mmCIF file of C-alpha atoms in Angstrom:
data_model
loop_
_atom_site.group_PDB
_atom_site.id
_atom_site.type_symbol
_atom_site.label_atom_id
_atom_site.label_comp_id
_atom_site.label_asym_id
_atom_site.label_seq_id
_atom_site.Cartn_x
_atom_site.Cartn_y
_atom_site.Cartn_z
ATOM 1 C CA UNK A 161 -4.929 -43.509 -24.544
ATOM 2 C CA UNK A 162 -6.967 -46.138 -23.055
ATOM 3 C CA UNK A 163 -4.166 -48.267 -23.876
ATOM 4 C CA UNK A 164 -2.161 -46.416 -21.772
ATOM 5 C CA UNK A 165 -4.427 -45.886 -18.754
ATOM 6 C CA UNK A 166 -5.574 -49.766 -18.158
ATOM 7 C CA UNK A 167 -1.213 -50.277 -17.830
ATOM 8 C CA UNK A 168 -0.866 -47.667 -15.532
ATOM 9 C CA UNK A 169 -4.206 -49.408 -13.420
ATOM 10 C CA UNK A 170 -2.605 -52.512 -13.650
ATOM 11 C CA UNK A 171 1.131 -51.489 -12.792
ATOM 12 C CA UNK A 172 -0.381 -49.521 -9.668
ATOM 13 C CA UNK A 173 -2.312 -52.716 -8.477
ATOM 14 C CA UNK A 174 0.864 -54.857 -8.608
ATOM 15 C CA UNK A 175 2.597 -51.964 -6.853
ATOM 16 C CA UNK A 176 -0.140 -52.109 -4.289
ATOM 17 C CA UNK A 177 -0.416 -55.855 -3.639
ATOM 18 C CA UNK A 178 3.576 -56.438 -3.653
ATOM 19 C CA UNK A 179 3.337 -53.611 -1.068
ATOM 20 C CA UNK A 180 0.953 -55.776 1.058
ATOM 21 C CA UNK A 181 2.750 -58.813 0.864
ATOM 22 C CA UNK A 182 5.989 -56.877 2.404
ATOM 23 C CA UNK A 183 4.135 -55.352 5.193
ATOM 24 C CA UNK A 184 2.374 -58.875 6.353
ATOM 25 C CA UNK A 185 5.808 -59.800 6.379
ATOM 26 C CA UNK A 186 7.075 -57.433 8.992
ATOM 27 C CA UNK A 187 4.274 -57.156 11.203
ATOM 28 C CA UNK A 188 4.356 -59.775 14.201
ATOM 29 C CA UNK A 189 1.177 -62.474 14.331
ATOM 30 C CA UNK A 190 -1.852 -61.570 15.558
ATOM 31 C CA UNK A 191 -2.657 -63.051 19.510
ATOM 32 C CA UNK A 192 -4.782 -65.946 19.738
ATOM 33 C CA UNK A 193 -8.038 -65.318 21.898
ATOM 34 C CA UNK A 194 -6.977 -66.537 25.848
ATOM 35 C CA UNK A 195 -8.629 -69.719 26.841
ATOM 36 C CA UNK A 196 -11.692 -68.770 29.191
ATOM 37 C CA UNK A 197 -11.264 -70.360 32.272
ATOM 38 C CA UNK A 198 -13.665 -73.367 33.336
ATOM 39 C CA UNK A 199 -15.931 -72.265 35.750
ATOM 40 C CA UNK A 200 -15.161 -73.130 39.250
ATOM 41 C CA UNK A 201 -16.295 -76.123 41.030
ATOM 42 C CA UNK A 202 -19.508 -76.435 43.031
ATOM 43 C CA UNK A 203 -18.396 -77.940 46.384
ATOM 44 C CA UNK A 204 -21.260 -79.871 48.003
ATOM 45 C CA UNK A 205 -22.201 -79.265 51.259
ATOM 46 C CA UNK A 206 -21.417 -82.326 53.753
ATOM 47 C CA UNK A 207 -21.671 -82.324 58.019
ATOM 48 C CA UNK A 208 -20.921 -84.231 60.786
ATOM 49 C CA UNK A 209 -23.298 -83.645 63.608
ATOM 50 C CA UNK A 210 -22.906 -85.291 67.249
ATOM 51 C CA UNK A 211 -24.853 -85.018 70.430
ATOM 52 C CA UNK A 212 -22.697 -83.414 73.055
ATOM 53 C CA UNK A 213 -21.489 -85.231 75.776
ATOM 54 C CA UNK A 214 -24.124 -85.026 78.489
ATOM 55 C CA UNK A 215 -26.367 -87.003 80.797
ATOM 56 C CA UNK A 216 -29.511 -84.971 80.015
ATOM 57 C CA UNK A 217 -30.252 -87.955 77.844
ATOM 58 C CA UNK A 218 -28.966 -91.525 77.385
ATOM 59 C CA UNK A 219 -29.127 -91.780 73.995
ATOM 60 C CA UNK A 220 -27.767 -89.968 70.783
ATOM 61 C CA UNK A 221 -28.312 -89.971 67.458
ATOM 62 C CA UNK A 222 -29.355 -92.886 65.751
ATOM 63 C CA UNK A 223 -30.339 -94.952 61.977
ATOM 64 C CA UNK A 224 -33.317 -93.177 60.857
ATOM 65 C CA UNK A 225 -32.921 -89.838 62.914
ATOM 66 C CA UNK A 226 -33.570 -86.620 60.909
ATOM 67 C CA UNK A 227 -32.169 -83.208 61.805
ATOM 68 C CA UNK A 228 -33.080 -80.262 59.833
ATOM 69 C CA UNK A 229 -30.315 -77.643 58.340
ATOM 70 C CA UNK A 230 -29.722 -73.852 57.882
ATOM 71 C CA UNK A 231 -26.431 -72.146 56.222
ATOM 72 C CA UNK A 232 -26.096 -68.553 56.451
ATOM 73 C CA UNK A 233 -24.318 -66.889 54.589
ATOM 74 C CA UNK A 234 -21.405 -64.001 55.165
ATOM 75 C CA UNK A 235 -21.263 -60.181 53.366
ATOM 76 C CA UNK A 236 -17.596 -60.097 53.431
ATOM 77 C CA UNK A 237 -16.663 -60.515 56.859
ATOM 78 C CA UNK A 238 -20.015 -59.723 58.346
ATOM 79 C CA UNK A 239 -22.327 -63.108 59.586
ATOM 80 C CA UNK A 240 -26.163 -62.920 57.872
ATOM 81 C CA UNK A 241 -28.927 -63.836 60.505
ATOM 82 C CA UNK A 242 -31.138 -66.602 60.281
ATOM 83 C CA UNK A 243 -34.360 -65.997 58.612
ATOM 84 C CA UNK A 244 -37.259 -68.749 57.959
ATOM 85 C CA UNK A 245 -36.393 -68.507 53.972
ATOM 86 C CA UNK A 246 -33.664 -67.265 52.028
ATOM 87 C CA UNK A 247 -30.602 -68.377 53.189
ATOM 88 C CA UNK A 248 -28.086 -70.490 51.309
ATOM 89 C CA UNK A 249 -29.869 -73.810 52.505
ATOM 90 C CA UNK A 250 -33.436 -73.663 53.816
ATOM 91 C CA UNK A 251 -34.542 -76.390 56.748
ATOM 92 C CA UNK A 252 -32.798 -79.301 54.419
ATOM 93 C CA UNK A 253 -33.639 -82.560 55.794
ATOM 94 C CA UNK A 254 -30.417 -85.156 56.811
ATOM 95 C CA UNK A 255 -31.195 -88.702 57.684
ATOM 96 C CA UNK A 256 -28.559 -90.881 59.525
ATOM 97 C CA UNK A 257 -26.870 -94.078 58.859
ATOM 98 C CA UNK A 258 -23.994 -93.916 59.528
ATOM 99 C CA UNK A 259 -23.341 -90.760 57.988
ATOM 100 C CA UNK A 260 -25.864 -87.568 57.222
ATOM 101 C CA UNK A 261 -27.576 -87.813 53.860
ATOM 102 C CA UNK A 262 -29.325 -84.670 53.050
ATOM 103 C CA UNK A 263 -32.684 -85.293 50.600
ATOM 104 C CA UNK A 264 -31.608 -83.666 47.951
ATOM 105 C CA UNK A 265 -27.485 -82.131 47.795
ATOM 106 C CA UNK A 266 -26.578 -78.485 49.063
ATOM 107 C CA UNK A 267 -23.840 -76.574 47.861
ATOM 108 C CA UNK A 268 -21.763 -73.424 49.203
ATOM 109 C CA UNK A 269 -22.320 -70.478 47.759
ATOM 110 C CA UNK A 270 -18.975 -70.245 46.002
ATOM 111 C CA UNK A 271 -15.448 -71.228 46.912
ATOM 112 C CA UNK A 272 -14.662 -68.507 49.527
ATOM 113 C CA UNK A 273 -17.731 -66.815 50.894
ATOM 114 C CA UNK A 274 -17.861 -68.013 54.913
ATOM 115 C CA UNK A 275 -21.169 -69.226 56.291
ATOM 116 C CA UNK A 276 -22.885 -70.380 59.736
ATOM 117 C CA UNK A 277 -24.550 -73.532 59.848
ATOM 118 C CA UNK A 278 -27.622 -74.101 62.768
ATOM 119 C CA UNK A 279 -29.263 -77.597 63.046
ATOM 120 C CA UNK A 280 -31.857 -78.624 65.091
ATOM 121 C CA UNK A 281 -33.623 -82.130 66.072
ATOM 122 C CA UNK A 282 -36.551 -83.553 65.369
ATOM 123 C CA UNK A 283 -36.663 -82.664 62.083
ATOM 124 C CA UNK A 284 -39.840 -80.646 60.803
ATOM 125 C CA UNK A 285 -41.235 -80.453 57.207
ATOM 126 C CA UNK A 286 -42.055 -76.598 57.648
ATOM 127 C CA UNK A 287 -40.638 -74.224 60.028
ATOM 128 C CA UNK A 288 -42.728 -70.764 59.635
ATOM 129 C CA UNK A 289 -40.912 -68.910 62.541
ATOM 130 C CA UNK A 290 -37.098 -69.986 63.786
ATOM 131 C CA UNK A 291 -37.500 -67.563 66.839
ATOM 132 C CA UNK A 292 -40.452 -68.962 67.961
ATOM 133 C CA UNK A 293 -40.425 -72.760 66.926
ATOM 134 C CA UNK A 294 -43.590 -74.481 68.777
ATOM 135 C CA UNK A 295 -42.204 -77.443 70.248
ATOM 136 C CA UNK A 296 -44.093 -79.795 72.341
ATOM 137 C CA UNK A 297 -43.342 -82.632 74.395
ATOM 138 C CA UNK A 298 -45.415 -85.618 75.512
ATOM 139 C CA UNK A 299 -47.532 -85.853 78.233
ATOM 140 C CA UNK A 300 -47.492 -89.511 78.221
ATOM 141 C CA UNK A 301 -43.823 -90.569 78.039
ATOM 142 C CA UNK A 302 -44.534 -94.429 79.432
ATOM 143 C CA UNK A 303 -43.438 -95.783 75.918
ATOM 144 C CA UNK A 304 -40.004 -95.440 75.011
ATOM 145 C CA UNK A 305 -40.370 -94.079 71.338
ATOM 146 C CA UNK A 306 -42.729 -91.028 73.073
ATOM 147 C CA UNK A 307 -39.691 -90.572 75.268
ATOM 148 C CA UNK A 308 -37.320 -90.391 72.917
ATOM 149 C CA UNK A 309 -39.412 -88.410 71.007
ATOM 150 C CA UNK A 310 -40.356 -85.850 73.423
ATOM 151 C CA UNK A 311 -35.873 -84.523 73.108
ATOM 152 C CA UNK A 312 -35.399 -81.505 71.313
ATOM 153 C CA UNK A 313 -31.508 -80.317 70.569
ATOM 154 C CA UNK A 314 -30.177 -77.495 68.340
ATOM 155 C CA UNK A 315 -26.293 -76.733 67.358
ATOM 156 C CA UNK A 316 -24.566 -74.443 65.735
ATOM 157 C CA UNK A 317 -20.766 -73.852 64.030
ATOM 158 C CA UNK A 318 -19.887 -70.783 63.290
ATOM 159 C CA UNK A 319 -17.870 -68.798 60.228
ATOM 160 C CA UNK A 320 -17.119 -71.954 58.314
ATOM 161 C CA UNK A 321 -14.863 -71.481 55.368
ATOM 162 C CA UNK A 322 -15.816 -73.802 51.798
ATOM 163 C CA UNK A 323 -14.365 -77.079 52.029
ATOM 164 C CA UNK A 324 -14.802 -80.446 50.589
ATOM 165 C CA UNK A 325 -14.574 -81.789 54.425
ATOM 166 C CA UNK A 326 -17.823 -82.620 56.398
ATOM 167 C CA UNK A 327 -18.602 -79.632 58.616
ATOM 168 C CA UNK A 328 -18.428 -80.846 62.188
ATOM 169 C CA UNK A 329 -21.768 -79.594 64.264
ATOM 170 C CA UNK A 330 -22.386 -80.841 67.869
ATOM 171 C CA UNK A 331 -26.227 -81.011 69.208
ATOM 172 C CA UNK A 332 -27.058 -79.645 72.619
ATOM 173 C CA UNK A 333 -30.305 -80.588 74.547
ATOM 174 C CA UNK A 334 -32.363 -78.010 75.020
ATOM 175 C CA UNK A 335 -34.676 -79.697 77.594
ATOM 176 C CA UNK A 336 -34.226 -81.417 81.393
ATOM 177 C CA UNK A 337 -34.449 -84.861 82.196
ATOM 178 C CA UNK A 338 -35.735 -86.092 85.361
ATOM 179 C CA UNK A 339 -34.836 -89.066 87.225
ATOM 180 C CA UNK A 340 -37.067 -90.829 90.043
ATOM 181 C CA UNK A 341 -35.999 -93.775 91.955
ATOM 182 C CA UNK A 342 -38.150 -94.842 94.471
ATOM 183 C CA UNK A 343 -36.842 -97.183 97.326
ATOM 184 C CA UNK A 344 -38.664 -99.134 100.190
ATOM 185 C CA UNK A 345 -38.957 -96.911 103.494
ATOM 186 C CA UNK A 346 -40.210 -98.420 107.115
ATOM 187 C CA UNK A 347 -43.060 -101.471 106.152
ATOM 188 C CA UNK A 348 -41.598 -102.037 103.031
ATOM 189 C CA UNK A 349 -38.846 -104.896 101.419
ATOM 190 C CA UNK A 350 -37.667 -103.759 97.724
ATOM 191 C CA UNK A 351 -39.583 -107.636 97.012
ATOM 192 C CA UNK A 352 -42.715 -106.153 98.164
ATOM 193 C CA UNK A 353 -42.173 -102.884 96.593
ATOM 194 C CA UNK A 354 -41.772 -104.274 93.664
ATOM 195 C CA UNK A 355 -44.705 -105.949 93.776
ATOM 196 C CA UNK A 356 -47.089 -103.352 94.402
ATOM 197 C CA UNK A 357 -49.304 -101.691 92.032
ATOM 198 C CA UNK A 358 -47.306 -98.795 91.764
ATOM 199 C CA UNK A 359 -47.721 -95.367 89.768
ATOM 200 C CA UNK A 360 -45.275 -92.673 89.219
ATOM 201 C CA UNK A 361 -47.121 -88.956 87.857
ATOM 202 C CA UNK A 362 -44.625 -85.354 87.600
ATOM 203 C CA UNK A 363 -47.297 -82.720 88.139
ATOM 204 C CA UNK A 364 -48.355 -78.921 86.975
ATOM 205 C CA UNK A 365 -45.730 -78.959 84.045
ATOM 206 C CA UNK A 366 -46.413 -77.272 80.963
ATOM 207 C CA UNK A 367 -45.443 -79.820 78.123
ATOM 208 C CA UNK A 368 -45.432 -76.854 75.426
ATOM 209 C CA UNK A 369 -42.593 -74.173 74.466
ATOM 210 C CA UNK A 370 -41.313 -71.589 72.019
ATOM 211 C CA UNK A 371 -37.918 -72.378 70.827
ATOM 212 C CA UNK A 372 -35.419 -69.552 69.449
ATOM 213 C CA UNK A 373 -33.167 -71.819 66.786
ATOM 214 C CA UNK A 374 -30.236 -69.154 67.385
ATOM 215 C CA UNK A 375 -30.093 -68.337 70.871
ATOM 216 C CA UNK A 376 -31.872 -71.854 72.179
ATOM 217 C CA UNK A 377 -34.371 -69.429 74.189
ATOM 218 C CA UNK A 378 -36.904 -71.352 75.579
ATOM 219 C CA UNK A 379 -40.772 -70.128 76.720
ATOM 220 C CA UNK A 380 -43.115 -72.689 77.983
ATOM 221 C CA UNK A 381 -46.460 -72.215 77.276
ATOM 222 C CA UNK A 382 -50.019 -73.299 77.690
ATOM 223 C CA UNK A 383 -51.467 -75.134 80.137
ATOM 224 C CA UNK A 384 -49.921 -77.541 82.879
ATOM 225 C CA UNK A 385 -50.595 -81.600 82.030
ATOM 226 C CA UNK A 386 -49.407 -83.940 84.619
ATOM 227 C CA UNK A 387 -46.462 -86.143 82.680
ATOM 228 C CA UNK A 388 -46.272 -90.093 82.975
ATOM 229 C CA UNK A 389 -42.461 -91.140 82.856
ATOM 230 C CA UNK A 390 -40.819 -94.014 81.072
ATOM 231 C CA UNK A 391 -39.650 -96.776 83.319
ATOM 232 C CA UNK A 392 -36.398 -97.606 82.556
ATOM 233 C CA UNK A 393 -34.867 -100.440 84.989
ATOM 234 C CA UNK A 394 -34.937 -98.782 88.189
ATOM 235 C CA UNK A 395 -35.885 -95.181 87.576
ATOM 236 C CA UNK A 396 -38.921 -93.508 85.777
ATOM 237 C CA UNK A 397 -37.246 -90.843 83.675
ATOM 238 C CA UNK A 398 -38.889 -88.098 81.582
ATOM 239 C CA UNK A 399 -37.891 -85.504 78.918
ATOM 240 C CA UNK A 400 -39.328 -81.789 80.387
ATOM 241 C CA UNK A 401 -39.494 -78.197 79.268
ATOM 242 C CA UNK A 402 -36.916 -76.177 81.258
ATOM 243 C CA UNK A 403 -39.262 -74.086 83.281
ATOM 244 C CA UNK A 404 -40.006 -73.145 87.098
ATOM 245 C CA UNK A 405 -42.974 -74.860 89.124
ATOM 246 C CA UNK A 406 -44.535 -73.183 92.339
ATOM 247 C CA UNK A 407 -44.884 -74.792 95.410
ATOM 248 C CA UNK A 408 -47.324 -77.877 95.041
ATOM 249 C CA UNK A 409 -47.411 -81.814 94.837
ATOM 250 C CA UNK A 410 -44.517 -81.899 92.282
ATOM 251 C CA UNK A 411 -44.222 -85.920 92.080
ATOM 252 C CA UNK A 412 -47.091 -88.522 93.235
ATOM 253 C CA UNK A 413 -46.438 -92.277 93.787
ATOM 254 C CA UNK A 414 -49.067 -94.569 93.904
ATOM 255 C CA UNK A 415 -48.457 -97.752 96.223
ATOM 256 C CA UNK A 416 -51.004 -100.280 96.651
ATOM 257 C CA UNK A 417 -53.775 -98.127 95.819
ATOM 258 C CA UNK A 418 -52.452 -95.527 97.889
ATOM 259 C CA UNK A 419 -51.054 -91.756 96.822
ATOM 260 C CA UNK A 420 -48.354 -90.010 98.238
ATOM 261 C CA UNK A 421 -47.406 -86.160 97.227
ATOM 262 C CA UNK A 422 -44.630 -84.526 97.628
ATOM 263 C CA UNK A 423 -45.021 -80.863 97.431
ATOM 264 C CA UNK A 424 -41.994 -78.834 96.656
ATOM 265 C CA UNK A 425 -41.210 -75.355 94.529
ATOM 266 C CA UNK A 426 -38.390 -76.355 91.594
ATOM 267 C CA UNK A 427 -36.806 -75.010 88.750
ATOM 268 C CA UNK A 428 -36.066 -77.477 85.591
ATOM 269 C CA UNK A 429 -32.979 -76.007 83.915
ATOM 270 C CA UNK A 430 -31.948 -76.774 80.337
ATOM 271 C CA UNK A 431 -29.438 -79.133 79.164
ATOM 272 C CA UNK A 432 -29.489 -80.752 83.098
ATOM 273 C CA UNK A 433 -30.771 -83.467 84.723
ATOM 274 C CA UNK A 434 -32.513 -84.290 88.200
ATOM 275 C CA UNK A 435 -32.113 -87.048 90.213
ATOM 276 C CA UNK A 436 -35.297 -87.928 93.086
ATOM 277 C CA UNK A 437 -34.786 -90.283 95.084
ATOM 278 C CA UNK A 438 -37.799 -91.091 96.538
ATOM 279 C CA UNK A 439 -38.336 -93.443 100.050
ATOM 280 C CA UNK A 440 -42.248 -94.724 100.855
ATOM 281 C CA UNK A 441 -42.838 -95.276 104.205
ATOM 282 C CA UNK A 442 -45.663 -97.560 104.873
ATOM 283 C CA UNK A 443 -45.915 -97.361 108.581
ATOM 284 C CA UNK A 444 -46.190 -92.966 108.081
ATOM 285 C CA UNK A 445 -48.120 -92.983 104.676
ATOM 286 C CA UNK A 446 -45.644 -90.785 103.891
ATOM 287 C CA UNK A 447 -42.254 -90.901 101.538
ATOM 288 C CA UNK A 448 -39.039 -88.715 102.047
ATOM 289 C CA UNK A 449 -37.143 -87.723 98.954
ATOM 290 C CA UNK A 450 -33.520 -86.507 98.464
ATOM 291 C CA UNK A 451 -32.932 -84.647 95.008
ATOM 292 C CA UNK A 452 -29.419 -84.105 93.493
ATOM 293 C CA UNK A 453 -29.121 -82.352 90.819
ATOM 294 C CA UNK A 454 -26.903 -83.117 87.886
ATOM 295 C CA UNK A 455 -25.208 -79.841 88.499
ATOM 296 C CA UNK A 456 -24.247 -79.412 92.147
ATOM 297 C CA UNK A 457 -26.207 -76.139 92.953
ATOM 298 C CA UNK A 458 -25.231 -75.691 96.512
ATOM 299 C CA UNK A 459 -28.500 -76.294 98.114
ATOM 300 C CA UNK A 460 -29.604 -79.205 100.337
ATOM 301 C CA UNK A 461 -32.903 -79.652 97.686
ATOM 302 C CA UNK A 462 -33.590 -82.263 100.349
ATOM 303 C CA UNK A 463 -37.151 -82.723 101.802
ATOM 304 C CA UNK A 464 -39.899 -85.143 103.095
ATOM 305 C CA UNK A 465 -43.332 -85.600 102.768
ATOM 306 C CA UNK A 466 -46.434 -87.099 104.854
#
């Protein structure tokens, strides 16, 4: 009987196996696992920044300049705002040469989320507050690097798709330039003009602001310092916070020991610049002056003073 069972085990097992072996036969292969797809590229960040064409300064950017950076990004088809922290890049520092460099590389977020990019010039370290940046000029702008210095420019592009190509970015100036030329009036040659001892002060301007990064808002503050421009061939030019002065002695030149005021009520607008042309008279002690502004405003800004 055992006999007997152990064949039937046996004969059952063949059955079994041969039974196997048909059905692998019939059924198809099994699917290989798909090939995960390599993750996508991380496209680097690159701009292209300019200084917009404008007389408001004579210079743009140069080797060595430093703006600072913000991306922001989009929710779909909705801009972010600009915040001190947080966005895609933070305040990342570009130098130039020739191209911008940023300090360290900055990426897009992925390969289709849209952004806004904001720059600004001079470059700061830390920016606690981009709606009220505290931006100051100098009061002494006789040397040309304190001149220079004393600019201030933001830009902005807007709903930038990710690209390998440099985003382009042009810089506006926030502040005014000023322009005083001073001639020879009655009792003076331009030889003995030139020869003269002479001084050249702007008066009651405040020299300090709060800058919005986004909407380029601009609010002096602090107290009024009388400014010393840069001579530059024959005009004294300074860089000034956009602002409105009351009647008063705007401008004073000083001739041969002598001062001469010139009172007047102006407004400094941003991104423009003012030309004085100023005329001593020795004979009257006095000088008469002739502004045109960059912009014509309409208004004979004309005037003399004793």
């Amino acid at each position: 009987m055992k006999i007997y069972y152990l064949f039937t085990l046996l004969s059952f097992m063949g059955l079994y196996a041969g039974g196997c072996s048909q059905s692998n036969g019939n059924e198809p292969a099994p699917t290989p696992d798909p090939t995960p797809e390599p993750p996508a590229k991380k496209l680097e960040i690159k701009i292209s920044a300019s200084v917009k064409s404008t007389k408001a300064t004579d210079f743009g950017f140069e080797n060595g300049d430093k703006i600072g950076l913000y991306v922001v990004n989009y929710s779909g088809t909705t801009p972010g705002s600009l915040v001190a922290s947080g966005n895609q890049v933070d305040n990342m520092c570009f130098t130039y040469s020739g191209t911008w460099t940023p300090t360290s590389p900055v990426y897009w977020q992925d390969n289709k989320t849209h952004a806004d990019f904001y720059l600004y010039y001079p470059y700061r370290s830390s920016i606690a507050d981009v709606n009220a940046l505290a931006v100051e000029t100098y009061a002494d702008q006789s040397v040309e690097a304190n001149y220079k210095a004393s600019d201030f420019m933001i830009g902005s592009t807007k709903d930038v798709a990710p690209s390998e190509s440099a985003v382009s970015i042009a810089a506006t100036h926030l502040f005014s330039r000023i322009n005083i030329k001073v001639e020879a009036g009655n009792g003076f040659t331009e030889k003995s003009l030139k020869s003269e001892d002479m001084t050249v002060r702007i008066n009651g301007l405040k020299n300090i602001a709060n800058v919005n990064l986004v909407s380029g808002e601009i609010q002096p503050t602090g107290e009024s310092e009388t400014i010393i421009p840069y001579k530059y061939g024959e005009y004294y030019r300074a860089i000034v916070i956009p602002q409105s002065v009351e009647y008063g002695n705007l401008i004073t030149i000083g001739v041969g020991g002598k001062k001469y005021n010139f009172t007047k009520e102006f407004r400094f607008e941003s991104n423009k610049e003012h030309n004085f042309t100023i005329t001593v008279n020795k004979t009257s002690n006095g000088i008469n002056v002739n502004i045109d502004p960059w912009e014509n405003d309409g208004t004979d800004n004309g005037g003399s003073a004793e």
